[in-house]
Coordinates of C-alpha atoms in Angstrom, one line a residue:
M1 CA 83.6 -39.1 19.5
K2 CA 86.4 -38.7 16.8
D3 CA 84.0 -35.9 15.1
S4 CA 83.3 -34.4 18.8
I5 CA 87.4 -34.4 19.3
R6 CA 87.7 -32.7 15.8
H7 CA 84.8 -29.9 16.9
L8 CA 87.1 -29.2 20.2
I9 CA 90.1 -29.1 18.4
Q10 CA 88.9 -26.5 15.7
Q11 CA 87.5 -24.6 18.4
A12 CA 91.2 -24.2 19.8
L13 CA 92.3 -23.4 16.7
D14 CA 90.1 -20.9 16.2
R15 CA 90.6 -19.1 19.4
L16 CA 94.8 -19.4 18.8
T17 CA 94.2 -17.7 15.1
A18 CA 92.3 -14.9 16.9
E19 CA 95.0 -14.5 19.3
G20 CA 97.9 -14.5 17.0
V21 CA 99.4 -17.6 18.2
L22 CA 98.4 -19.3 14.3
P23 CA 98.6 -17.5 11.1
A24 CA 95.1 -16.7 9.6
G25 CA 94.1 -18.9 6.7
L26 CA 94.7 -22.1 8.0
T27 CA 92.6 -25.1 7.1
P28 CA 94.1 -28.3 8.1
A29 CA 92.3 -31.7 8.0
I30 CA 92.0 -32.5 11.2
Q31 CA 93.2 -36.1 11.9
V32 CA 91.5 -38.0 14.7
E33 CA 92.8 -41.8 15.4
N34 CA 92.2 -44.6 17.9
T35 CA 95.1 -45.2 20.0
K36 CA 96.5 -48.8 20.5
D37 CA 97.6 -48.6 24.0
K38 CA 95.0 -47.2 26.0
S39 CA 97.2 -46.4 28.9
H40 CA 98.2 -43.4 27.0
G41 CA 94.3 -42.2 26.1
D42 CA 91.8 -43.2 23.7
F43 CA 92.2 -40.9 20.7
A44 CA 95.2 -38.9 19.3
S45 CA 95.7 -36.2 17.1
N46 CA 99.0 -35.1 15.3
I47 CA 97.4 -31.9 14.7
A48 CA 100.4 -29.6 16.7
M49 CA 102.7 -31.4 14.4
M50 CA 101.3 -30.3 11.3
L51 CA 101.1 -26.9 12.1
A52 CA 104.2 -26.0 14.3
K53 CA 106.1 -25.0 11.3
P54 CA 103.5 -22.5 9.7
A55 CA 103.2 -21.1 13.7
G56 CA 106.9 -21.2 14.0
M57 CA 106.9 -23.3 17.0
K58 CA 108.2 -26.4 18.4
P59 CA 105.6 -28.9 18.5
R60 CA 105.4 -29.8 21.9
D61 CA 105.0 -26.2 22.8
L62 CA 102.5 -25.7 20.2
A63 CA 100.5 -28.6 22.1
E64 CA 100.6 -27.3 25.1
K65 CA 98.9 -23.8 23.9
L66 CA 96.4 -26.2 22.2
I67 CA 95.6 -27.9 25.2
A68 CA 95.4 -24.6 27.2
A69 CA 92.8 -23.5 24.5
L70 CA 90.4 -26.4 24.0
P71 CA 86.8 -25.7 25.4
A72 CA 86.1 -28.0 28.4
D73 CA 84.0 -31.1 27.6
E74 CA 82.6 -33.7 29.8
Q75 CA 83.2 -36.2 27.3
I76 CA 86.9 -35.8 28.0
T77 CA 88.7 -36.5 31.5
K78 CA 91.9 -35.1 30.5
V79 CA 94.2 -34.4 27.2
E80 CA 98.0 -35.0 27.3
I81 CA 100.9 -34.6 25.0
A82 CA 102.8 -37.7 24.2
G83 CA 106.1 -38.5 22.1
P84 CA 107.0 -35.2 19.9
G85 CA 103.9 -33.7 20.1
F86 CA 100.3 -36.0 19.5
L87 CA 97.9 -34.8 21.6
N88 CA 95.9 -38.0 23.9
F89 CA 92.4 -37.6 24.8
F90 CA 91.1 -39.6 27.7
Q91 CA 87.4 -40.4 27.1
N92 CA 85.2 -40.2 30.4
S93 CA 84.3 -44.1 31.0
D94 CA 81.0 -43.0 32.7
V95 CA 79.6 -40.8 30.2
L96 CA 80.6 -43.2 27.5
A97 CA 78.1 -45.4 29.6
Q98 CA 75.3 -43.4 29.8
Y99 CA 75.8 -42.8 26.1
L100 CA 75.2 -46.8 25.5
E101 CA 72.4 -47.0 28.1
A102 CA 70.7 -44.5 25.8
A103 CA 71.7 -46.2 22.6
L104 CA 70.0 -49.4 24.0
A105 CA 67.0 -47.6 24.9
D106 CA 66.6 -46.3 21.5
A107 CA 65.0 -48.0 18.5
H108 CA 67.4 -46.6 15.9
L109 CA 70.7 -47.5 18.3
G110 CA 71.3 -43.5 18.8
V111 CA 72.4 -43.1 15.1
R112 CA 71.5 -40.0 13.8
K113 CA 72.5 -38.1 10.8
N114 CA 75.0 -35.6 11.0
G115 CA 73.3 -33.0 9.0
P116 CA 69.8 -32.3 6.8
A117 CA 68.3 -35.5 5.5
Q118 CA 68.7 -35.3 1.3
R119 CA 67.0 -36.9 -1.5
V120 CA 69.3 -39.4 -2.7
V121 CA 68.9 -41.4 -6.1
V122 CA 70.7 -44.6 -6.2
D123 CA 71.7 -45.9 -9.6
L124 CA 72.4 -49.5 -9.0
S125 CA 72.3 -53.0 -10.6
A126 CA 71.3 -52.1 -14.3
P127 CA 71.6 -55.0 -16.2
N128 CA 71.0 -55.4 -19.8
L129 CA 67.8 -57.5 -20.7
A130 CA 68.6 -59.2 -23.5
K131 CA 70.8 -61.6 -21.1
E132 CA 70.5 -63.3 -17.7
M133 CA 72.4 -61.5 -14.8
H134 CA 75.7 -63.0 -14.5
V135 CA 78.7 -62.3 -11.7
G136 CA 79.5 -58.8 -13.1
H137 CA 76.2 -57.5 -12.4
L138 CA 77.0 -58.8 -8.3
R139 CA 79.0 -55.8 -7.3
S140 CA 76.8 -52.8 -8.6
T141 CA 73.7 -54.2 -7.1
I142 CA 74.8 -55.1 -3.7
I143 CA 77.2 -52.4 -3.1
G144 CA 74.4 -49.9 -3.9
D145 CA 72.1 -51.8 -2.1
G146 CA 74.3 -51.7 1.1
V147 CA 74.9 -47.8 0.9
A148 CA 71.5 -47.1 0.3
R149 CA 69.9 -48.7 3.1
V150 CA 72.7 -47.0 5.2
L151 CA 71.2 -43.5 3.9
E152 CA 68.1 -44.9 4.4
F153 CA 68.7 -45.4 8.1
L154 CA 70.3 -42.0 8.6
G155 CA 67.2 -40.5 7.3
D156 CA 67.8 -39.6 3.9
T157 CA 65.0 -40.4 1.4
V158 CA 66.3 -42.7 -0.7
I159 CA 64.9 -43.5 -4.7
R160 CA 66.3 -46.4 -6.6
Q161 CA 67.1 -46.1 -10.0
N162 CA 67.7 -49.7 -11.9
H163 CA 68.7 -48.3 -15.0
V164 CA 68.4 -51.8 -17.3
G165 CA 69.7 -52.0 -20.9
D166 CA 66.3 -52.6 -22.5
W167 CA 66.6 -50.7 -25.7
G168 CA 69.1 -50.8 -28.9
T169 CA 70.1 -53.0 -32.1
Q170 CA 70.1 -56.5 -30.3
F171 CA 66.3 -56.5 -29.7
G172 CA 65.4 -56.1 -33.2
M173 CA 67.3 -59.7 -33.6
L174 CA 65.5 -60.9 -30.2
L175 CA 61.8 -59.7 -31.7
A176 CA 62.8 -61.6 -35.2
Y177 CA 63.7 -64.8 -33.2
M178 CA 60.1 -64.3 -31.5
Q179 CA 58.2 -63.7 -34.4
E180 CA 60.1 -66.7 -36.2
N181 CA 59.2 -69.4 -33.2
P182 CA 56.1 -68.1 -31.4
A183 CA 55.1 -71.3 -30.1
A184 CA 58.3 -72.0 -29.0
A185 CA 59.3 -68.3 -27.7
E186 CA 57.7 -69.1 -24.4
S187 CA 59.4 -71.7 -23.3
E188 CA 62.6 -71.2 -24.6
L189 CA 62.7 -67.6 -23.0
A190 CA 62.9 -69.4 -19.8
D191 CA 66.8 -69.6 -20.3
L192 CA 67.3 -66.2 -21.6
E193 CA 71.4 -67.0 -22.5
G194 CA 70.0 -69.9 -24.6
F195 CA 67.4 -68.0 -26.5
Y196 CA 69.9 -65.1 -27.1
R197 CA 72.2 -67.9 -28.4
A198 CA 69.9 -69.3 -31.1
A199 CA 68.7 -65.8 -32.3
K200 CA 72.5 -64.7 -32.6
K201 CA 73.1 -67.8 -34.6
R202 CA 70.2 -67.4 -36.9
F203 CA 71.4 -63.5 -37.3
D204 CA 74.7 -64.7 -38.2
E205 CA 74.0 -67.4 -40.4
S206 CA 70.9 -65.9 -42.5
P207 CA 71.1 -62.4 -44.4
E208 CA 67.4 -62.5 -44.4
F209 CA 66.9 -63.0 -40.9
A210 CA 69.7 -60.4 -40.3
D211 CA 67.9 -58.2 -42.7
R212 CA 64.3 -58.9 -40.7
A213 CA 66.2 -57.7 -37.6
R214 CA 67.3 -54.4 -38.8
E215 CA 64.2 -53.9 -40.2
L216 CA 62.1 -54.6 -37.0
V217 CA 64.6 -52.0 -35.0
V218 CA 63.4 -49.4 -36.9
Q219 CA 59.8 -50.5 -36.2
L220 CA 60.3 -50.8 -32.9
Q221 CA 61.8 -47.4 -32.5
A222 CA 59.1 -46.0 -34.5
G223 CA 56.5 -47.4 -32.0
D224 CA 55.0 -50.1 -34.2
A225 CA 52.2 -51.6 -31.8
E226 CA 53.4 -55.3 -32.7
C227 CA 57.1 -55.0 -32.0
L228 CA 56.2 -53.1 -28.8
R229 CA 54.1 -55.9 -27.7
L230 CA 56.8 -58.4 -28.3
W231 CA 59.4 -56.1 -26.5
H232 CA 57.3 -55.6 -23.7
R233 CA 56.6 -59.6 -23.5
F234 CA 60.4 -59.9 -23.6
N235 CA 60.9 -57.6 -21.1
D236 CA 58.8 -58.6 -18.6
I237 CA 60.1 -62.3 -19.1
S238 CA 63.5 -60.8 -18.3
L239 CA 63.0 -58.6 -15.6
S240 CA 61.1 -61.5 -13.7
H241 CA 64.4 -63.2 -13.8
C242 CA 66.3 -60.2 -12.4
Q243 CA 63.5 -59.7 -9.7
A244 CA 63.9 -63.4 -8.7
L245 CA 67.5 -62.8 -7.9
Y246 CA 66.8 -59.6 -6.0
D247 CA 64.5 -61.5 -4.0
R248 CA 67.0 -64.2 -3.4
L249 CA 69.9 -62.1 -2.5
G250 CA 67.9 -59.8 -0.4
V251 CA 68.4 -56.8 -2.5
K252 CA 65.5 -53.9 -1.9
L253 CA 64.8 -53.3 -5.6
S254 CA 61.3 -54.1 -7.3
M255 CA 60.0 -53.8 -10.7
A256 CA 58.6 -50.2 -9.8
D257 CA 62.5 -49.1 -9.4
V258 CA 63.1 -50.0 -13.1
K259 CA 64.0 -47.1 -15.1
G260 CA 65.3 -48.5 -18.3
E261 CA 67.1 -46.8 -21.4
S262 CA 64.0 -47.2 -23.0
A263 CA 62.2 -44.7 -20.6
Y264 CA 64.0 -41.8 -22.0
N265 CA 63.7 -42.1 -25.2
D266 CA 61.5 -39.8 -26.6
D267 CA 63.7 -37.0 -24.8
L268 CA 66.7 -37.9 -26.9
P269 CA 66.0 -35.3 -29.5
Q270 CA 65.3 -32.8 -27.2
V271 CA 68.6 -33.4 -25.4
V272 CA 70.5 -33.2 -28.6
A273 CA 68.1 -30.0 -29.8
D274 CA 68.9 -28.3 -26.2
L275 CA 72.8 -28.6 -26.7
A276 CA 72.5 -27.3 -29.8
A277 CA 70.6 -24.3 -28.8
K278 CA 73.0 -24.0 -26.1
G279 CA 76.1 -23.6 -28.6
L280 CA 77.7 -26.6 -27.0
L281 CA 77.8 -29.0 -30.2
T282 CA 80.0 -29.6 -33.1
E283 CA 80.1 -31.8 -36.1
D284 CA 82.7 -34.1 -36.4
N285 CA 82.5 -36.8 -38.9
G286 CA 78.9 -36.7 -39.5
A287 CA 78.4 -37.2 -35.6
Q288 CA 77.2 -34.7 -33.3
C289 CA 79.3 -34.1 -30.4
V290 CA 80.5 -32.2 -27.4
F291 CA 84.0 -31.3 -26.8
M292 CA 85.0 -29.9 -23.2
D293 CA 88.5 -28.7 -22.5
E294 CA 89.3 -30.1 -19.7
F295 CA 88.8 -33.6 -21.6
K296 CA 91.6 -34.4 -23.8
N297 CA 93.5 -37.6 -24.8
A298 CA 97.4 -38.4 -24.5
E299 CA 97.9 -36.3 -27.4
G300 CA 96.4 -33.4 -26.1
N301 CA 93.8 -33.4 -28.6
P302 CA 90.0 -32.8 -27.3
L303 CA 88.0 -36.0 -26.7
P304 CA 84.4 -36.1 -28.2
L305 CA 81.3 -36.8 -26.0
I306 CA 79.1 -37.8 -28.8
V307 CA 75.2 -37.6 -28.4
Q308 CA 74.1 -38.5 -31.8
K309 CA 75.9 -41.0 -34.1
A310 CA 76.4 -39.7 -38.2
G311 CA 73.3 -42.2 -38.8
G312 CA 71.2 -40.1 -36.2
G313 CA 70.9 -43.1 -33.9
Y314 CA 71.6 -41.9 -29.9
L315 CA 74.1 -43.5 -27.8
Y316 CA 74.7 -44.5 -23.8
A317 CA 75.7 -40.2 -23.2
T318 CA 72.2 -39.0 -24.7
T319 CA 70.4 -41.8 -22.3
D320 CA 72.5 -40.6 -19.4
L321 CA 72.2 -37.0 -20.4
A322 CA 68.6 -37.4 -20.2
A323 CA 68.5 -39.2 -17.0
T324 CA 70.6 -36.5 -15.3
R325 CA 67.5 -34.2 -16.4
Y326 CA 64.7 -36.5 -15.0
R327 CA 66.6 -37.0 -11.6
A328 CA 67.3 -33.4 -11.3
G329 CA 63.6 -32.0 -12.6
T330 CA 61.3 -34.6 -11.7
L331 CA 62.7 -36.6 -8.8
K332 CA 64.5 -33.5 -7.2
A333 CA 67.5 -35.0 -6.1
D334 CA 70.1 -33.4 -4.2
R335 CA 72.7 -36.1 -4.6
V336 CA 72.8 -38.9 -7.5
L337 CA 74.9 -41.9 -6.9
Y338 CA 75.9 -43.8 -10.0
F339 CA 77.1 -47.4 -8.8
V340 CA 78.8 -48.8 -12.4
D341 CA 82.2 -50.6 -13.1
Q342 CA 85.4 -47.9 -12.4
R343 CA 86.2 -48.7 -16.2
Q344 CA 83.4 -46.2 -17.1
A345 CA 85.0 -43.4 -14.9
L346 CA 85.7 -41.1 -17.9
H347 CA 82.2 -41.7 -19.7
F348 CA 80.7 -40.5 -16.3
Q349 CA 83.1 -37.4 -16.2
M350 CA 82.0 -36.2 -19.2
V351 CA 78.6 -37.0 -18.8
F352 CA 78.3 -35.0 -15.4
A353 CA 80.5 -32.1 -17.0
C354 CA 78.2 -31.7 -20.0
A355 CA 74.7 -31.8 -17.8
R356 CA 76.3 -29.1 -15.6
L357 CA 77.1 -26.8 -19.0
A358 CA 74.4 -27.5 -20.6
G359 CA 72.2 -26.5 -17.3
F360 CA 70.4 -29.7 -17.2
V361 CA 70.9 -30.0 -13.2
P362 CA 71.4 -27.5 -10.7
A363 CA 74.7 -26.2 -9.2
S364 CA 73.6 -27.9 -5.9
M365 CA 72.6 -31.3 -7.0
D366 CA 76.1 -33.6 -6.5
M367 CA 76.6 -36.7 -9.0
E368 CA 79.1 -39.0 -7.5
H369 CA 80.1 -41.9 -9.7
M370 CA 80.7 -44.7 -7.3
G371 CA 83.0 -46.8 -9.5
F372 CA 84.0 -50.4 -8.3
G373 CA 86.5 -53.3 -9.6
T374 CA 86.3 -56.5 -11.0
M375 CA 85.2 -59.9 -9.3
N376 CA 88.5 -62.2 -10.8
G377 CA 89.2 -66.2 -10.7
P378 CA 92.1 -67.5 -8.9
D379 CA 94.0 -66.9 -12.0
G380 CA 93.5 -62.9 -11.4
R381 CA 91.1 -62.8 -14.3
P382 CA 87.3 -61.7 -14.6
F383 CA 85.7 -64.6 -13.0
K384 CA 84.8 -66.9 -15.9
T385 CA 83.3 -70.6 -16.1
R386 CA 85.9 -73.4 -16.7
D387 CA 85.1 -73.4 -20.7
G388 CA 85.7 -69.5 -20.9
G389 CA 82.0 -68.4 -20.6
T390 CA 80.1 -66.1 -18.3
V391 CA 79.0 -67.8 -14.8
K392 CA 75.5 -67.3 -14.6
L393 CA 74.5 -65.4 -11.4
V394 CA 72.0 -67.9 -10.2
Q395 CA 74.7 -70.9 -11.0
L396 CA 76.9 -69.1 -8.4
L397 CA 74.4 -68.9 -5.5
D398 CA 73.3 -72.5 -6.2
E399 CA 76.9 -73.5 -5.6
A400 CA 77.5 -71.2 -2.3
E401 CA 74.4 -72.7 -0.9
Q402 CA 75.5 -76.2 -1.6
R403 CA 78.9 -75.4 0.0
A404 CA 77.3 -74.0 2.9
Y405 CA 75.2 -77.1 3.5
S406 CA 77.9 -79.4 3.1
L407 CA 79.9 -77.2 5.7
V408 CA 76.7 -76.9 8.1
K409 CA 75.5 -80.6 8.1
D410 CA 79.5 -81.5 9.0
K411 CA 79.4 -79.7 12.1
N412 CA 75.9 -80.4 12.9
P413 CA 74.9 -83.5 11.7
D414 CA 71.8 -83.9 14.2
L415 CA 70.3 -80.7 13.0
A416 CA 67.1 -81.2 11.2
E417 CA 66.9 -81.2 7.1
D418 CA 64.7 -78.2 7.2
E419 CA 66.7 -76.1 9.4
L420 CA 70.1 -77.4 7.6
R421 CA 68.7 -75.9 4.4
Q422 CA 67.6 -72.5 6.3
I423 CA 71.3 -72.0 7.9
A424 CA 72.4 -73.2 4.8
R425 CA 70.9 -70.4 3.0
V426 CA 71.5 -67.4 4.7
V427 CA 75.0 -68.7 4.9
G428 CA 75.9 -69.3 1.5
I429 CA 74.2 -66.2 0.2
A430 CA 75.7 -64.0 3.1
S431 CA 79.2 -65.8 2.2
V432 CA 78.8 -64.3 -1.4
K433 CA 77.9 -60.8 -0.3
Y434 CA 80.0 -60.2 2.4
A435 CA 83.0 -61.2 0.3
D436 CA 82.1 -58.9 -2.1
L437 CA 81.1 -56.3 0.3
S438 CA 84.5 -56.4 2.7
K439 CA 86.6 -55.7 -0.4
H440 CA 87.3 -51.5 -1.1
R441 CA 84.9 -51.0 -3.8
T442 CA 87.3 -49.4 -6.3
S443 CA 89.8 -52.8 -5.9
D444 CA 89.5 -55.7 -7.9
Y445 CA 89.3 -58.8 -5.8
S446 CA 89.6 -62.6 -6.0
F447 CA 86.6 -65.1 -5.7
N448 CA 87.5 -67.9 -3.3
F449 CA 84.7 -70.3 -1.8
D450 CA 87.1 -71.7 0.7
L451 CA 87.8 -68.5 2.1
M452 CA 84.4 -67.1 2.0
L453 CA 82.9 -69.6 3.9
S454 CA 85.3 -70.1 6.3
F455 CA 84.7 -69.3 10.3
E456 CA 87.8 -67.6 10.6
G457 CA 89.0 -64.0 9.6
N458 CA 86.8 -61.6 8.2
T459 CA 84.1 -63.6 6.7
A460 CA 80.0 -63.7 7.2
P461 CA 80.3 -67.1 9.1
Y462 CA 82.5 -65.5 11.3
L463 CA 80.0 -62.5 12.0
L464 CA 77.0 -64.7 11.8
Y465 CA 78.5 -66.8 14.4
A466 CA 79.3 -63.9 16.6
Y467 CA 75.9 -62.7 16.7
T468 CA 74.3 -66.5 17.6
R469 CA 76.9 -66.2 20.8
V470 CA 75.0 -63.2 22.1
A471 CA 71.8 -64.7 21.1
G472 CA 73.0 -67.7 23.2
V473 CA 73.5 -66.1 26.0
F474 CA 69.8 -64.7 26.6
R475 CA 68.8 -67.9 25.4
K476 CA 70.8 -69.5 28.3
L477 CA 69.0 -66.6 30.8
G478 CA 65.8 -67.3 29.7
K479 CA 65.2 -63.5 29.4
G480 CA 65.3 -60.3 27.0
V481 CA 67.2 -57.5 27.8
D482 CA 63.8 -55.5 28.4
E483 CA 63.7 -57.8 31.5
I484 CA 67.3 -56.6 32.4
G485 CA 67.8 -54.1 35.1
G486 CA 70.6 -52.2 36.5
Q487 CA 73.3 -49.8 34.0
I488 CA 76.1 -50.0 32.1
T489 CA 79.6 -49.6 34.1
L490 CA 83.1 -49.9 32.5
V491 CA 85.3 -51.3 34.3
A492 CA 87.7 -54.0 32.7
E493 CA 89.8 -53.1 30.1
Q494 CA 87.6 -55.6 27.7
E495 CA 84.4 -53.5 28.8
Q496 CA 86.0 -50.2 27.8
A497 CA 87.3 -51.5 24.6
L498 CA 84.2 -52.9 23.4
A499 CA 82.1 -50.0 24.7
A500 CA 84.3 -47.7 22.8
K501 CA 83.6 -49.4 19.3
L502 CA 79.8 -49.4 19.9
A503 CA 80.0 -45.7 20.4
Q504 CA 81.4 -45.4 17.0
F505 CA 78.7 -47.0 14.8
N506 CA 76.9 -43.6 14.3
E507 CA 80.1 -41.5 12.9
L508 CA 80.9 -44.9 11.1
L509 CA 77.8 -45.1 9.4
G510 CA 78.1 -41.3 8.5
N511 CA 81.6 -42.1 6.6
V512 CA 79.8 -45.3 4.8
A513 CA 77.1 -42.7 3.2
N514 CA 79.7 -39.8 2.5
K515 CA 82.3 -42.0 0.8
G516 CA 79.8 -45.0 -0.7
T517 CA 81.7 -47.8 0.8
P518 CA 80.6 -50.6 2.9
H519 CA 83.4 -52.3 3.2
I520 CA 84.1 -50.0 6.4
L521 CA 81.3 -50.9 7.8
C522 CA 82.3 -54.5 7.4
A523 CA 85.6 -54.0 9.1
Y524 CA 84.0 -52.3 12.2
L525 CA 81.7 -55.4 12.7
Y526 CA 84.6 -57.7 12.2
D527 CA 86.7 -55.6 14.9
L528 CA 83.4 -55.4 16.8
A529 CA 83.1 -59.3 17.2
G530 CA 86.6 -59.6 17.8
L531 CA 86.0 -57.0 20.8
F532 CA 83.0 -59.1 21.9
S533 CA 84.9 -62.3 22.0
S534 CA 87.7 -61.0 24.1
F535 CA 85.1 -59.4 26.1
Y536 CA 82.9 -62.7 26.5
E537 CA 86.3 -64.9 27.3
N538 CA 87.6 -62.3 30.1
C539 CA 84.3 -60.9 31.5
P540 CA 82.2 -63.7 33.0
I541 CA 78.6 -62.9 32.1
L542 CA 76.1 -64.8 33.8
S543 CA 78.2 -66.2 36.3
A544 CA 79.5 -62.8 37.1
E545 CA 80.8 -61.7 40.7
D546 CA 77.5 -60.2 41.6
E547 CA 74.1 -58.9 40.2
A548 CA 75.0 -55.4 39.4
T549 CA 78.0 -56.7 37.2
R550 CA 76.1 -59.5 35.5
D551 CA 73.3 -57.0 34.8
S552 CA 75.7 -54.6 33.3
R553 CA 77.3 -57.2 30.9
L554 CA 74.2 -58.5 30.1
R555 CA 73.2 -55.2 28.7
L556 CA 76.8 -54.5 27.1
A557 CA 76.3 -57.7 25.1
A558 CA 72.8 -57.0 24.3
L559 CA 73.7 -53.4 22.8
T560 CA 76.9 -55.4 20.8
G561 CA 74.3 -58.1 19.3
R562 CA 71.8 -55.6 18.4
T563 CA 74.7 -53.6 16.7
L564 CA 76.1 -56.5 15.0
K565 CA 72.6 -57.4 13.9
Q566 CA 71.8 -54.0 12.2
G567 CA 74.8 -53.6 10.5
L568 CA 74.4 -56.7 9.2
E569 CA 71.2 -55.9 8.1
L570 CA 72.5 -52.8 6.5
L571 CA 74.8 -54.9 4.3
G572 CA 71.9 -57.0 3.2
L573 CA 72.8 -60.0 5.2
E574 CA 70.0 -62.1 7.4
T575 CA 71.2 -62.9 10.5
L576 CA 70.6 -66.5 12.7
E577 CA 70.0 -67.0 16.2
R578 CA 71.7 -70.3 16.3
M579 CA 74.0 -72.1 13.7

């Protein structure tokens, strides 16, 4: 609805500009907000106050001219001026009810993308295969997954790319340890962290082992068959660890989505050669660098994007440049989203700028770094174990499920054990994911089990319970919404507020897709659950005064349930029919 009102206002502005009331060339950002007091309308805009000065008019006088210039629209019953010059728009309840009926009848809840479908590459997760996944990989994985799901739901073709760290000097050390302990390697690889620590210990203690490791790096990069066999074996085991966690988290990533650093290895010399051919390379202390005018340090000196070390080795920048070429040329991406730590912002700005300078990507392809903050402990520092080590993701999920099990068992001691375990699994995983997704991705946040497992506030348990309340209504009725007749009618204040929120789902998902911000979907679902609670308490459903009112409220409840379920699904969260 906000988009419709913005369009109406823009038409009025265009008309007033053509009539000479407004000066030409104005391109204001038209703000439309929900009103808190519905007696003063459903939506408000401050456009008249924004443009009063350039128009040389009082805000209320300009507001009057804007109202006169607004095209008629059946969705709006009237527009009034409030306060110093706000435009207050009153929504047509009958048209709103018709929109909700259409959404209820549609498998896609009436959601359609505003604009053409695109091919979108989503770069997410990207763990280092030399170690087990830890809590630091959680945000990239689940935020990227949530945005990818929304893009798909809106009709985009999404290509997931798991840019894993599967190449580099540390693999020489790991291969040397595998060669030294071939019999034990298979069992020891069950604990990747332990295997890595043991290999590192040998590397630090034995000069002979360290020399052998360095030699194996050279052999691996040269394509030695035995080194490649061991390397493939290690990667297969490491990726199986990752896949088990993706499956447990309910993340839509598979082995087919893996496109690691090694995949671009053969193209790296050509990347450097092409940069040289474009005249973009400068030698600095033996290294090959790209200097761009827009990137300088605090002293005003140009910053280098190093693409080849003095010894001939390549860096992350080289691999990332090769990846931009692949995503543009082979995957034919219209848009590429990189869900990588916010601390890599400068790196990606430089890589994107260099890729454009070099002609590796077309001007039409958008590249966006969707940076995120860190998950911190109660002390405000990055989340660690009590002894200061990195928290394995599997340990975090185990503890979440166990805590959820204790909580659910206390509330429902009579539930069967298998059902308790199932509810605990869903609640535990959902709580961890939702606690992260509900925070703005660019912000750091403090991890707190007690808060995330609470049934009060903006949490997964609260939303899961809200959905079960809807499911409970129809379970008690003994019928599905397909067996309910009638039409939605909006009379009570709580019905109208719930309906208005349901109608915002389409536009809300468009914002998530455009900005890569799942937290606004979380906030929407939390508000929706709260409005349903108010509706549930103030508008009797099964005991409504007449059949028409009962059926209308049942239909409204059904659409709420479907919207909650779909919204949670887009966040990668399972739902429960009861808990």
